[in-house]
Amino acid sequence: NFYVTGFTNSPDFPTTAGVFQPTFGGGDGDAFVAKLNRSGSGLVWSTYLGGDGFDVAVGLDVDRRGNVVVTGETGSAGFPTTPGAFQPTFVGGPTDAFVTKLNAKGSKLLFSTFLGGQEAEGFDVGFISFFDRHGNVYVEGDTGSPDFPTTLGSFQPTFGGGPGDGFVTKLNPRGSRLVYSTFVGGSGADGAHDGELDKAGNFYIDGFTESTDFPVTPGAFQPAYGGGPVDAWVAKLNKTGTALVYSTYLGGAALEFVADLTVDRSGSAYIPGDTNSEDFPTTPGAFQPTFGGGDSDGYVTKLSPSGTRAVYSTYLGGTGPDAAGSVRVNRDGVAHVPGITGSADFPVTSGAFQDGYGGGPTDAFLVLLNRSGSQVKFGSYLGGSGEDGSSGAGSWLDGKGNYFIPGFTDSPDFPVTPGAFQTENAGAFDVFLVKVDLGKGHK
């Protein structure tokens, strides 16, 4: 089954009977959580999640029992929370983060809590949520609240400064207390974007920074700020939240952003994103060692488990704007990278399910990089005559050669399959969900 979460301001968004919140909460929009059947032809369940303000969900995870945890941000004082939750009431600022755990049927809240500070101008938003094997919930996000709740002994219990810092918070299985909670940031603007938990409980994080004093570690791959307005950063937080195993900048003299990282079984982190730096750090033998042109290129960087060197680092793009949206890695070390491209000369391969640009401002794409980052094993466009793309958030490999990609489209001719749950665009931008059989090279 495939789970998806996000945001809607549609009062007729498809929900199912018996779910926790079958009707629209109102305001500027609600979060939603949905479970699709394995063929993509119908909903197992689907629910709104929100109050009378603005609510959006970003991060989702599912445990072995089918319970679902989601995180995001809310401006609704009446956002649904549960008795005994760590922070059952909205504490102030324009938005608070929230963390909500739904049962396997989507019919009940197992816990739901706000997560934020009281600063009037402070924002709080959760981007990533994970279960560990004990049922603890990890949340990563951004905060502009100097009084965001942290714990004694955490890596960085005080706000770094500037308009915002990243944060990492670990909640107990009942959502009633913080196991640990820490800021991650320097004196400028910092943000966390994505994270992943390894089996030992270490938390890998990436984000952006304008801080020349962002906390980096001795021997890091890139210990100094690359220049320009924004650099990317990558860090590994130890299992107790008390120290950084490593932390490094990642960037050149212009602008870098990061997307959804992943970690392989050896502990190597794969970081995707986009850059317009012509001196972004690449490695000898990389598939594309030089900038392709346009407003930006995508990039993919694989760091060693110690964070001290790049196993490989490559641009990924053509002469138009390009951005790599995420990375998922199979057992053979092949990196699966979806994203967005406006390049008519983006690298595609023979056997692609769409070998030509669909038209419009952008298409989505899918690329498979070999283990050494030296070759594109498979590359294809994915789009119609309108605007299409994929941030890659929520993309997934099932271990059987199937790859699931979510994204957005306003193309009336976006490629859909017979018998799909929704075969036509319902107006403006719709979500798309695509399952690719990479064993056969077709959708």
Short mmCIF file of C-alpha atoms in Angstrom, two decimals, residues 132-134 136-139 151-155 168-172 177-182 196-205 235-246:
data_model
loop_
_atom_site.label_atom_id
_atom_site.label_comp_id
_atom_site.label_asym_id
_atom_site.label_seq_id
_atom_site.Cartn_x
_atom_site.Cartn_y
_atom_site.Cartn_z
CA ASP A 132 12.07 3.81 15.69
CA ARG A 133 11.66 0.12 16.52
CA HIS A 134 10.58 1.01 20.07
CA ASN A 136 9.59 6.60 19.75
CA VAL A 137 8.91 9.38 17.25
CA TYR A 138 11.64 11.60 15.79
CA VAL A 139 10.74 14.97 14.26
CA THR A 151 16.18 19.34 26.77
CA LEU A 152 19.04 19.61 29.21
CA GLY A 153 22.22 18.02 27.86
CA SER A 154 21.16 18.12 24.23
CA PHE A 155 23.72 19.09 21.58
CA VAL A 168 15.52 17.64 16.02
CA THR A 169 13.09 16.31 18.65
CA LYS A 170 12.55 12.76 19.92
CA LEU A 171 9.16 12.04 21.56
CA ASN A 172 8.30 8.97 23.61
CA ARG A 177 7.30 13.88 26.83
CA LEU A 178 10.55 14.78 25.10
CA VAL A 179 13.30 12.16 25.15
CA TYR A 180 15.61 14.82 23.70
CA SER A 181 15.23 18.03 21.73
CA THR A 182 17.93 20.27 20.25
CA GLU A 196 16.88 9.74 8.19
CA LEU A 197 17.30 7.46 11.17
CA ASP A 198 19.74 4.55 11.08
CA LYS A 199 19.38 1.28 12.98
CA ALA A 200 21.67 2.50 15.77
CA GLY A 201 19.47 5.55 16.39
CA ASN A 202 21.79 8.13 14.82
CA PHE A 203 19.91 10.85 12.95
CA TYR A 204 21.23 12.15 9.61
CA ILE A 205 20.10 15.65 8.67
CA ALA A 235 25.12 16.45 9.78
CA LYS A 236 24.85 13.24 11.77
CA LEU A 237 23.49 13.50 15.33
CA ASN A 238 24.32 10.72 17.79
CA LYS A 239 21.61 8.47 19.24
CA THR A 240 21.26 10.43 22.50
CA GLY A 241 21.01 13.83 20.80
CA THR A 242 24.00 15.07 22.78
CA ALA A 243 26.66 15.49 20.07
CA LEU A 244 27.33 15.67 16.34
CA VAL A 245 29.13 12.64 14.89
CA TYR A 246 29.95 14.88 11.92
#
